[in-house]
XYZ file of C-alpha atoms in Angstrom:
716
model
C -29.022 130.934 68.724
C -30.959 133.572 70.159
C -32.471 133.112 73.512
C -35.193 135.374 73.062
C -37.766 134.427 70.056
C -38.752 137.796 68.190
C -40.409 139.354 71.260
C -40.303 142.850 69.509
C -42.510 141.666 66.546
C -45.478 140.365 68.873
C -44.943 143.814 70.636
C -45.061 145.829 67.815
C -48.714 144.191 66.655
C -50.264 145.300 69.772
C -53.830 145.974 68.762
C -55.041 148.470 71.336
C -51.389 149.590 71.678
C -51.330 150.736 68.164
C -54.850 152.290 68.348
C -53.735 154.291 71.452
C -50.868 155.937 69.508
C -52.949 157.091 67.113
C -55.342 158.378 69.430
C -52.976 160.272 71.250
C -51.696 161.705 68.216
C -54.983 162.745 66.726
C -57.099 163.929 69.837
C -57.272 167.503 68.606
C -58.005 166.920 64.836
C -61.311 167.540 63.199
C -63.856 165.305 61.675
C -62.273 164.135 58.206
C -59.327 162.589 60.386
C -61.867 161.054 62.788
C -63.579 159.574 59.920
C -60.413 157.957 58.649
C -60.060 156.435 62.118
C -63.268 155.269 62.221
C -62.982 153.579 58.757
C -59.826 151.873 59.621
C -61.451 151.005 62.881
C -64.281 149.516 61.229
C -62.095 147.062 58.908
C -59.185 146.714 61.219
C -58.692 143.034 62.473
C -56.487 143.292 65.552
C -53.499 141.213 66.005
C -52.519 139.206 69.052
C -51.898 141.892 72.154
C -51.260 139.625 74.938
C -48.500 138.374 76.935
C -46.553 135.367 76.526
C -44.323 135.162 73.590
C -42.336 132.273 74.352
C -43.524 129.299 72.613
C -42.939 126.787 75.461
C -45.419 128.900 77.406
C -48.144 128.019 74.681
C -47.111 124.511 74.113
C -46.901 121.822 76.535
C -45.923 117.949 75.665
C -47.673 115.485 77.805
C -46.326 111.724 78.154
C -48.454 110.110 75.399
C -46.391 112.540 73.068
C -49.718 114.941 72.654
C -49.031 118.475 72.314
C -51.263 120.767 74.450
C -51.848 124.264 73.131
C -52.840 126.792 75.525
C -55.128 129.044 73.763
C -55.341 132.789 74.640
C -58.924 132.531 73.012
C -61.696 130.889 74.703
C -64.229 128.317 73.058
C -67.847 129.304 73.395
C -69.106 127.054 70.329
C -67.408 128.804 67.422
C -65.221 126.199 66.666
C -62.039 128.393 67.389
C -60.394 125.558 69.255
C -60.223 123.328 66.103
C -59.129 125.729 63.718
C -56.138 126.897 66.183
C -55.473 123.240 66.213
C -55.046 122.627 62.608
C -53.001 125.761 62.082
C -50.577 124.761 64.900
C -50.418 121.260 63.812
C -49.750 121.735 60.401
C -46.398 123.628 61.418
C -45.594 121.420 64.352
C -45.614 118.327 61.697
C -48.342 116.627 63.787
C -51.453 114.770 63.126
C -54.818 116.631 64.059
C -55.395 113.765 67.015
C -52.121 114.380 68.479
C -53.101 117.942 69.664
C -55.454 119.160 72.365
C -56.463 122.872 72.815
C -57.119 124.131 76.430
C -58.133 127.739 77.475
C -55.071 129.299 78.927
C -55.264 130.421 82.601
C -53.492 133.589 83.665
C -50.972 131.581 85.702
C -49.852 130.268 82.283
C -48.570 133.382 81.330
C -50.489 133.433 77.960
C -53.016 136.363 78.302
C -54.785 138.114 75.397
C -55.484 141.679 76.492
C -58.371 141.915 74.160
C -59.887 138.961 75.389
C -62.204 136.579 73.121
C -64.726 138.511 70.772
C -65.308 140.442 67.593
C -64.936 137.255 65.445
C -61.003 137.992 65.541
C -59.812 134.533 67.256
C -58.595 132.903 64.151
C -57.955 135.871 62.124
C -56.002 137.530 64.627
C -53.639 134.605 65.593
C -53.057 133.262 62.253
C -49.759 134.746 61.964
C -48.361 134.465 65.603
C -49.714 131.119 66.161
C -47.886 129.793 63.110
C -44.507 131.310 64.049
C -45.133 130.150 67.616
C -45.482 126.611 66.279
C -42.744 126.700 63.928
C -40.515 128.148 66.150
C -41.424 125.273 68.994
C -40.864 122.534 65.917
C -37.408 124.096 65.706
C -36.969 124.042 69.526
C -37.862 120.470 69.594
C -35.558 119.730 66.978
C -32.472 121.653 68.877
C -33.064 119.255 71.884
C -33.505 116.158 69.638
C -29.940 116.936 68.005
C -28.475 116.926 71.555
C -29.878 113.593 72.256
C -29.294 112.031 69.097
C -25.957 113.752 68.491
C -27.048 114.803 65.207
C -26.782 118.071 63.681
C -30.030 120.104 63.484
C -29.762 120.515 59.727
C -29.791 116.727 59.223
C -33.030 116.337 61.237
C -36.849 116.208 59.892
C -40.150 116.084 61.668
C -43.101 113.972 61.194
C -46.181 112.928 62.911
C -44.337 113.897 66.296
C -41.287 112.173 65.714
C -37.882 113.727 65.015
C -35.577 111.667 62.761
C -32.259 111.549 60.980
C -29.212 109.452 60.119
C -31.629 106.155 60.737
C -32.177 107.174 64.484
C -35.441 108.778 65.719
C -37.034 110.074 68.856
C -40.659 111.294 69.753
C -41.086 114.910 70.821
C -41.795 114.068 74.308
C -38.635 112.106 74.829
C -36.445 114.723 72.860
C -37.764 117.621 75.385
C -38.136 115.565 78.685
C -36.394 117.332 81.522
C -35.447 120.375 79.755
C -35.546 123.528 82.342
C -33.851 125.981 79.877
C -34.929 126.061 76.283
C -32.716 127.302 73.450
C -35.249 129.561 71.185
C -34.082 130.287 67.559
C -34.951 132.973 65.476
C -38.471 132.563 63.877
C -37.998 130.341 61.080
C -39.428 130.434 57.517
C -43.058 129.430 57.426
C -44.349 126.983 55.284
C -46.627 128.067 52.292
C -50.305 127.855 52.708
C -50.859 125.541 49.826
C -48.265 122.747 51.736
C -50.404 122.740 54.583
C -52.258 119.212 55.437
C -55.017 120.693 57.555
C -55.733 124.052 57.150
C -58.580 124.595 54.611
C -59.814 120.975 55.280
C -63.143 120.168 57.094
C -61.587 118.576 60.110
C -64.141 117.352 62.489
C -63.907 119.342 65.817
C -61.756 118.631 68.129
C -64.072 119.443 71.175
C -66.750 117.304 69.736
C -66.433 114.153 72.003
C -65.873 115.631 74.984
C -69.050 117.705 75.000
C -71.211 114.767 73.587
C -70.188 112.574 76.495
C -70.366 115.243 78.979
C -66.790 115.665 79.930
C -66.362 119.078 78.783
C -66.451 121.687 81.778
C -68.594 124.740 81.258
C -68.589 127.305 84.099
C -71.376 125.896 85.864
C -69.897 122.671 86.070
C -66.954 123.943 87.867
C -66.291 122.907 91.650
C -63.575 123.098 94.384
C -63.186 121.110 97.399
C -65.023 122.355 100.567
C -67.157 124.422 98.519
C -70.142 126.338 99.437
C -72.983 128.213 97.558
C -74.156 131.494 97.178
C -76.953 133.917 96.205
C -76.994 137.714 95.894
C -79.666 140.213 96.157
C -79.924 143.084 93.594
C -82.353 145.399 92.739
C -85.231 145.102 90.182
C -86.260 148.282 89.057
C -83.774 150.419 86.953
C -81.508 152.885 88.815
C -82.281 151.759 92.300
C -79.723 152.488 94.613
C -79.219 150.368 98.112
C -80.854 152.076 100.892
C -81.137 149.397 103.844
C -81.405 145.736 104.813
C -83.067 143.433 107.238
C -81.412 139.996 107.248
C -84.681 138.738 109.363
C -84.221 135.038 110.338
C -82.110 134.342 107.266
C -78.771 133.672 109.363
C -80.769 130.801 111.294
C -82.250 129.171 108.313
C -81.072 125.615 107.552
C -77.407 125.341 105.838
C -76.737 129.215 106.292
C -73.098 129.763 106.996
C -73.337 133.677 106.637
C -75.015 136.590 105.274
C -73.228 139.417 104.510
C -73.577 142.881 103.195
C -70.684 144.701 101.095
C -71.239 148.076 99.833
C -74.610 147.953 97.830
C -75.236 144.402 97.977
C -76.073 141.601 99.932
C -74.859 137.760 99.795
C -76.386 134.849 101.577
C -73.739 131.910 101.631
C -75.038 128.514 102.450
C -74.015 124.690 102.164
C -76.419 124.109 99.331
C -77.656 126.442 96.485
C -81.575 125.553 97.533
C -80.709 126.777 101.112
C -79.018 130.014 99.837
C -81.936 130.530 97.833
C -84.478 129.840 100.570
C -82.959 132.464 102.805
C -82.718 134.920 100.350
C -86.593 135.017 100.866
C -86.169 136.023 104.492
C -83.855 139.084 104.064
C -85.778 142.192 103.367
C -83.998 145.083 101.206
C -84.936 148.565 100.905
C -83.776 150.390 97.513
C -84.059 153.897 96.575
C -86.027 154.616 93.439
C -85.786 157.769 92.151
C -87.556 157.343 88.915
C -89.777 154.408 87.468
C -88.615 154.640 83.767
C -90.956 153.888 81.136
C -90.982 152.734 77.369
C -91.580 156.500 76.263
C -88.603 157.365 78.240
C -86.124 155.207 76.417
C -87.716 155.995 73.179
C -87.263 159.505 73.456
C -83.488 159.308 74.848
C -82.678 156.905 71.672
C -83.988 159.274 68.726
C -82.215 160.775 65.791
C -81.432 164.574 66.759
C -81.222 163.621 70.628
C -77.589 163.467 72.397
C -74.021 163.358 70.897
C -73.833 164.030 67.023
C -71.179 162.295 64.975
C -70.557 162.518 61.186
C -69.448 158.881 60.421
C -68.937 159.173 56.805
C -69.577 162.260 54.113
C -69.011 162.315 50.569
C -70.410 165.053 48.112
C -73.268 166.949 49.123
C -76.167 166.996 51.613
C -79.502 166.696 50.561
C -81.908 169.758 50.494
C -84.710 168.917 52.949
C -87.291 170.827 50.697
C -86.782 168.628 47.888
C -90.024 166.948 46.764
C -88.327 163.994 45.421
C -86.419 163.003 48.698
C -87.736 159.524 49.697
C -87.721 159.404 53.772
C -88.188 156.514 55.832
C -87.922 155.748 59.695
C -86.548 152.504 61.209
C -86.434 151.126 64.478
C -84.847 148.253 66.629
C -85.561 147.149 70.329
C -83.607 146.571 73.480
C -82.625 142.972 73.031
C -80.947 140.347 75.725
C -77.961 138.052 74.891
C -80.235 135.328 76.377
C -77.198 132.552 76.407
C -78.103 129.311 77.710
C -75.410 129.302 80.721
C -76.192 132.258 83.473
C -73.288 134.166 84.700
C -71.113 132.918 87.644
C -67.969 131.943 88.855
C -66.123 129.651 91.512
C -63.954 131.529 93.660
C -61.291 130.988 96.677
C -59.459 133.411 98.663
C -56.953 131.822 100.845
C -53.678 133.738 102.364
C -54.059 136.622 99.942
C -54.033 134.492 97.041
C -57.218 134.010 94.596
C -58.345 131.494 92.454
C -61.346 131.996 90.140
C -62.896 129.395 87.653
C -65.552 131.058 85.433
C -67.032 131.056 81.687
C -65.734 134.513 80.748
C -64.620 136.122 76.975
C -62.097 138.491 79.062
C -59.606 136.373 81.313
C -56.671 139.126 81.841
C -59.566 141.904 82.271
C -61.101 139.976 85.232
C -57.843 139.517 86.821
C -57.209 143.196 86.417
C -60.640 143.741 87.826
C -60.520 141.919 90.941
C -56.630 143.237 91.613
C -58.136 146.696 91.326
C -61.426 146.272 93.220
C -59.796 143.906 95.940
C -56.130 145.475 96.051
C -54.320 142.243 95.526
C -51.277 141.889 93.230
C -52.194 140.114 89.811
C -49.552 137.611 90.349
C -51.590 136.214 93.449
C -54.834 135.883 91.101
C -55.184 132.888 88.866
C -58.190 133.085 86.584
C -59.212 129.656 84.919
C -61.622 130.026 82.065
C -63.952 127.118 80.923
C -65.973 126.398 78.025
C -68.773 129.064 77.630
C -72.493 128.116 77.325
C -72.914 130.846 74.988
C -71.021 134.133 74.983
C -72.276 136.606 72.216
C -70.574 139.460 74.225
C -72.266 138.929 77.457
C -69.156 137.680 78.776
C -66.973 140.799 77.820
C -67.601 141.990 81.376
C -67.441 139.374 84.332
C -67.009 141.622 87.211
C -69.144 139.360 89.134
C -66.050 137.448 89.687
C -65.272 140.054 92.305
C -68.250 139.454 94.389
C -67.454 135.808 94.296
C -64.020 136.518 95.888
C -65.497 138.909 98.209
C -67.892 136.099 99.557
C -65.189 133.527 99.956
C -62.996 135.807 101.758
C -66.135 136.681 103.997
C -66.555 132.887 104.809
C -63.005 131.497 104.437
C -64.126 128.717 101.830
C -64.693 128.528 98.202
C -67.885 129.888 97.133
C -69.990 129.110 94.234
C -72.252 131.999 92.923
C -74.344 132.094 89.934
C -77.187 134.499 88.722
C -80.831 133.291 88.708
C -82.515 133.721 85.394
C -84.110 136.661 86.295
C -80.994 138.274 87.298
C -79.450 137.331 84.062
C -82.392 139.224 82.286
C -82.450 142.302 84.385
C -78.747 142.864 84.614
C -77.631 142.276 81.009
C -75.271 144.351 79.298
C -78.199 144.520 76.777
C -77.997 145.252 72.982
C -79.040 148.758 72.829
C -82.538 150.087 70.965
C -81.847 151.935 67.621
C -83.519 154.768 65.823
C -83.026 155.481 61.888
C -84.042 157.877 59.723
C -82.991 157.052 55.934
C -82.947 159.876 53.283
C -82.483 159.331 49.520
C -82.993 160.249 46.028
C -82.510 158.795 42.381
C -81.297 160.822 39.420
C -83.028 160.720 36.295
C -81.618 157.293 35.282
C -83.082 155.761 38.232
C -79.690 155.442 40.217
C -79.351 156.743 43.560
C -77.935 160.122 43.810
C -77.940 160.828 47.416
C -77.965 158.459 50.564
C -78.221 159.341 54.040
C -78.085 157.255 57.183
C -78.943 159.280 60.403
C -79.172 156.915 63.627
C -79.161 156.753 67.199
C -78.009 154.454 69.588
C -77.158 153.639 73.268
C -73.540 152.551 74.560
C -71.930 149.755 72.786
C -68.201 150.528 73.134
C -68.388 153.536 75.180
C -67.926 152.683 78.580
C -66.608 149.147 77.702
C -63.650 147.597 79.690
C -62.012 146.620 75.939
C -61.643 150.575 74.643
C -59.885 153.134 76.893
C -61.726 156.274 77.636
C -59.126 158.189 75.229
C -60.334 156.085 72.198
C -63.818 156.671 72.476
C -63.201 160.427 72.836
C -61.115 160.689 69.747
C -63.711 158.745 67.685
C -66.201 160.924 68.700
C -68.684 158.334 67.995
C -69.610 154.776 69.847
C -67.074 152.438 67.546
C -69.690 149.644 68.266
C -72.873 151.185 67.306
C -71.490 152.492 64.318
C -70.689 149.005 63.035
C -72.456 148.692 59.668
C -73.533 152.189 60.030
C -71.555 153.384 56.957
C -72.935 153.003 53.189
C -70.813 150.543 51.255
C -72.113 151.496 47.845
C -69.079 153.407 46.813
C -70.609 154.243 43.344
C -73.001 156.722 45.017
C -71.575 159.992 44.782
C -73.320 161.894 47.750
C -73.604 159.994 50.892
C -73.966 160.666 54.858
C -73.949 158.569 57.493
C -74.592 160.527 60.930
C -74.500 158.969 64.392
C -76.319 160.064 67.698
C -75.238 158.664 70.879
C -77.099 158.959 74.345
C -76.311 156.844 77.582
C -79.241 155.062 78.906
C -80.176 154.320 82.568
C -79.005 150.667 82.455
C -76.031 148.848 81.078
C -75.985 148.430 76.981
C -72.894 146.965 75.487
C -71.474 144.587 73.056
C -73.808 142.463 71.300
C -72.958 139.766 68.598
C -72.028 141.776 65.674
C -72.516 145.400 67.400
C -74.748 147.628 65.661
C -74.179 145.562 62.314
C -77.919 144.238 62.310
C -79.908 147.223 62.837
C -77.834 149.593 60.740
C -77.882 146.783 57.787
C -81.782 146.554 58.283
C -82.429 150.142 57.850
C -79.862 150.636 54.968
C -80.697 147.583 52.853
C -84.348 147.956 53.463
C -84.144 151.602 52.170
C -82.063 150.796 49.276
C -84.475 148.290 48.310
C -87.605 150.677 48.587
C -85.454 153.084 46.063
C -85.086 150.263 43.814
C -88.769 149.653 43.410
C -89.161 153.461 43.163
C -86.887 153.527 40.409
C -88.442 150.437 38.948
C -85.216 148.718 39.045
C -83.930 144.889 39.670
C -82.635 145.671 43.620
C -79.339 143.589 42.880
C -78.256 145.292 39.375
C -79.143 148.628 41.266
C -76.583 147.832 43.717
C -74.323 146.236 41.412
C -74.381 149.877 39.221
C -73.392 151.833 42.307
C -70.249 149.809 43.471
C -66.654 151.017 42.304
C -64.297 148.622 41.022
C -61.393 149.144 43.650
C -60.441 146.213 45.644
C -63.040 146.185 48.262
C -65.807 146.875 45.538
C -64.587 144.093 43.334
C -65.256 141.728 46.406
C -68.323 143.035 47.219
C -69.769 142.395 43.549
C -68.562 138.996 43.476
C -70.531 138.131 46.514
C -73.598 139.886 45.112
C -73.239 138.147 41.840
C -72.629 134.686 43.366
C -75.565 135.229 45.683
C -77.861 136.239 42.850
C -76.468 132.977 40.531
C -76.885 130.488 43.232
C -80.244 131.691 44.568
C -81.675 132.272 40.853
C -82.987 135.555 42.457
C -86.113 137.047 40.703
C -88.792 139.779 41.594
C -91.411 137.625 40.566
C -93.729 135.990 43.234
C -93.949 132.279 42.615
C -96.342 129.588 44.657
C -96.775 132.135 47.147
C -93.067 132.943 47.893
C -90.753 136.027 47.149
C -87.270 136.473 47.367
C -85.541 139.647 49.189
C -81.580 140.428 48.891
C -79.410 142.333 51.153
C -75.678 142.693 51.817
C -73.200 144.163 54.246
C -69.310 144.368 54.450
C -68.183 143.855 58.092
C -64.411 144.069 59.352
C -63.730 143.472 55.634
C -65.766 140.572 55.091
C -68.535 140.903 52.501
C -71.841 139.100 52.999
C -74.839 138.907 50.594
C -77.957 136.729 51.489
C -81.243 136.227 49.659
C -84.026 134.827 51.685
C -87.172 133.102 50.208
C -90.080 134.046 51.989
C -93.947 133.347 52.205
C -96.896 134.548 54.540
C -98.824 131.539 56.407
C -101.517 132.634 58.875
C -100.684 136.170 58.744
C -97.183 134.978 59.990
C -93.574 135.535 58.161
C -92.375 132.262 57.213
C -88.721 131.958 55.963
C -88.066 128.842 53.612
C -84.776 129.305 52.162
C -81.597 131.449 52.668
C -78.851 131.658 50.170
C -75.602 133.260 51.828
C -72.397 134.275 50.014
C -69.538 135.485 51.943
C -65.905 136.250 50.972
C -63.874 135.338 54.163
C -60.272 135.147 52.763
C -58.516 131.798 53.689
C -61.138 129.333 55.184
C -59.097 127.459 57.974
C -61.831 125.115 58.431
C -64.667 125.431 55.445
C -67.125 123.193 57.318
C -66.772 125.151 60.621
C -67.147 128.490 58.743
C -70.297 127.470 57.295
C -71.702 126.404 60.566
C -70.566 129.867 61.981
C -72.484 131.399 58.872
C -75.523 129.143 59.507
C -75.303 129.652 63.457
C -75.202 133.724 62.940
C -78.154 133.710 60.339
C -80.356 131.685 62.923
C -79.383 134.053 65.625
C -80.100 137.308 63.653
C -83.614 135.666 62.423
C -84.450 135.275 65.835
C -83.244 138.995 66.720
C -85.411 140.177 63.900
C -88.422 138.138 64.007
C -89.187 137.827 67.770
C -86.634 139.013 70.436
C -87.471 142.226 72.626
C -87.330 143.312 75.937
C -89.559 146.146 77.639
C -89.862 148.013 80.426
C -92.756 147.398 82.953
C -93.306 149.398 86.329
C -89.750 150.553 86.004
C -88.298 146.986 85.530
C -86.647 145.321 82.699
C -89.051 142.509 81.543
C -89.511 139.677 80.442
C -87.388 137.655 83.200
C -87.447 134.324 81.959
C -87.155 132.146 78.687
C -90.606 131.744 77.030
C -92.075 134.975 77.770
C -88.940 136.572 75.910
C -89.786 135.437 72.597
C -86.997 133.802 70.616
C -86.770 131.845 67.337
C -87.496 128.046 67.638
C -86.466 125.183 65.552
C -90.077 125.382 63.563
C -88.835 128.959 62.528
C -85.728 127.816 61.274
C -85.558 127.704 57.196
C -85.532 123.877 55.859
C -82.702 125.017 53.591
C -79.677 127.309 53.943
C -76.981 127.049 51.416
C -73.458 128.805 52.084
C -70.957 129.832 49.376
C -67.439 130.992 50.531
C -65.126 133.305 48.264
C -61.693 133.668 48.853
C -60.890 137.082 47.847
C -57.553 137.629 50.167
C -54.931 135.304 51.330
C -55.669 135.697 54.822
C -58.566 134.296 57.395
C -61.196 137.142 58.141
C -63.738 137.504 60.842
C -66.566 134.933 60.046
C -68.754 134.988 63.107
C -70.530 138.018 62.817
C -70.705 139.483 59.260
C -73.498 136.842 58.406
C -75.989 138.821 60.886
C -76.004 141.917 58.968
C -78.377 141.307 55.950
C -80.939 138.627 57.175
C -83.377 141.310 58.696
C -83.196 143.262 55.486
C -83.484 140.492 53.246
C -86.527 138.944 54.825
C -88.188 142.369 54.694
C -87.380 142.930 51.281
C -89.294 139.908 50.338
C -92.189 140.692 52.373
C -92.485 143.777 50.886
C -92.397 142.043 47.747
C -95.795 139.732 48.945
C -97.593 142.333 50.755
C -96.493 145.721 49.446
C -95.896 146.633 53.139
C -92.502 147.990 54.172
C -91.734 146.748 57.640
C -89.632 149.382 59.482
C -89.319 148.026 63.116
C -87.814 144.934 64.533
C -89.211 142.395 65.454
C -90.782 141.962 61.928
C -94.460 141.547 62.400
C -97.157 142.052 59.863
C -99.770 143.207 62.540
């Protein structure tokens, strides 16, 4: 037996490592090669690329014979823990109530280099987790064999019990007191059809803890002898620290210390209200070189401004002097993540060792950030992730943990530091605004002969901690901003997708589905307008312009299913109209039909039909819930949400003025249908965000004759 599980196999699957090899090798190549890389990156499901390749690091067996899975992915409401439990339990031969899942701390040795994002948790762990669990099962059998004195090949497993020759032993008794494991080669995995849990609607395993308030989120975390802190940050865009006058803050009740480190001031007190009261006494002066305006940002984010990159190119360009060209401009605004739980951390620095408890999507990256900023060996830093009160990409950079550690070091006690809601809104890593120019032309048969998408955006992947700078330079475009920017109608002979990139004076970055929502809004609204111009049924026009290759057949299948289940019609019935749109994101095609009316000059969405080909649905109920949540979030972004700039500051700074969709805005009926076009799980959390804005806008077009071209969608 080998002492080492197939470590090489996992290393070969390294996601960023693979991209890095491609990047170095193709750095000097020209745009066609770049476009191939972009196509690959746009549909690539990155595998697990972290540390901890020994099953006994991932699995722990407790005294009551429960298996504890230390997950390299965190749980932020997406149901990942339940799906991972189903996969592991099937290979471990245990019931779902015999397994628990916790987010792995860095001290566990199981650290994912990419973190949790991109809807990749289940898809990326599908094979590694099955192999880990199957190997762990065999490791338990090996130890049981020694204690029962029965050959391994004569043993079987069921419900956490190893049996053979009329003897049996529980998993925990089999492995008790083991200090050195025999790790066999990876065994043959079970066939998916033989799984008892995968593919079934198992209830969420974190449900009970969350209902009864036992689940620990970042804001719930505490340490013994803990103090509380607030930090003073600039309120104007681009402001830099000039000076600080602590005033009477240090003498305020409960205040332990006021500290200035680099360009920020922190107040540490016995309680949070005491720290907040002392903050009012501190006068910080900022250098404000420019008061940015809305017009400044609109000028920066416009097609033709910044760095240009051809993302997609087939056939001929449109001739600008062609009178038959249809051209429409689309826009989307700056958006906030607006997650319920603000960012923060509880940190302890003692004797050169650091412990941080926080809500984060990037456990390993946060450890690296603290190590680099404070010159502390990573081995002396333990990051303990909690449940997340919403992520959506906001917690892919949790560098505020550095400040929490610095404050703890300054006062010699653990410190809890959290953003105020105003800090959260003004220091978000925003969804960038976008600008699109769509151009197209029909042929004599009324089919689309040319389709061009020119679009501009701020940073999404560029300057992100998740991608090395070399990857961005090789791609030549922002990998995140171009998500959904390519045209997926493969039957159109002449197509262009061209991105323009500009860095804004405030941080913009990952937002759930990246550029998919805004790009699909522009493309699918415009395709609908071409259908109206050509007097075509919008669904039949789309179906006629998709090739019958593997991707095309899967896309056609979701479109046809949506057409069938929604009973799509162009007609207006009882004041309601239907709008259709589709998108393909990370290999997952999705089609939606929205049924809409106008009530008191407001858009009212009554019903949504959604069809998605997600491959294997590990937990179908959870996948449908993901679709519903994604569509509701996309509706809020498409119809309500917008940040703006006033007096050089990002506004608004509180819920309420930041308009979001409410329960009363939700459709009364949402129907989700899942198809399986491939034999593996695909990303499901983000693809459903793509079509919804365009589907609603297309329905409004039929009702009013007016083409809505800017989000949030308003009639006036």
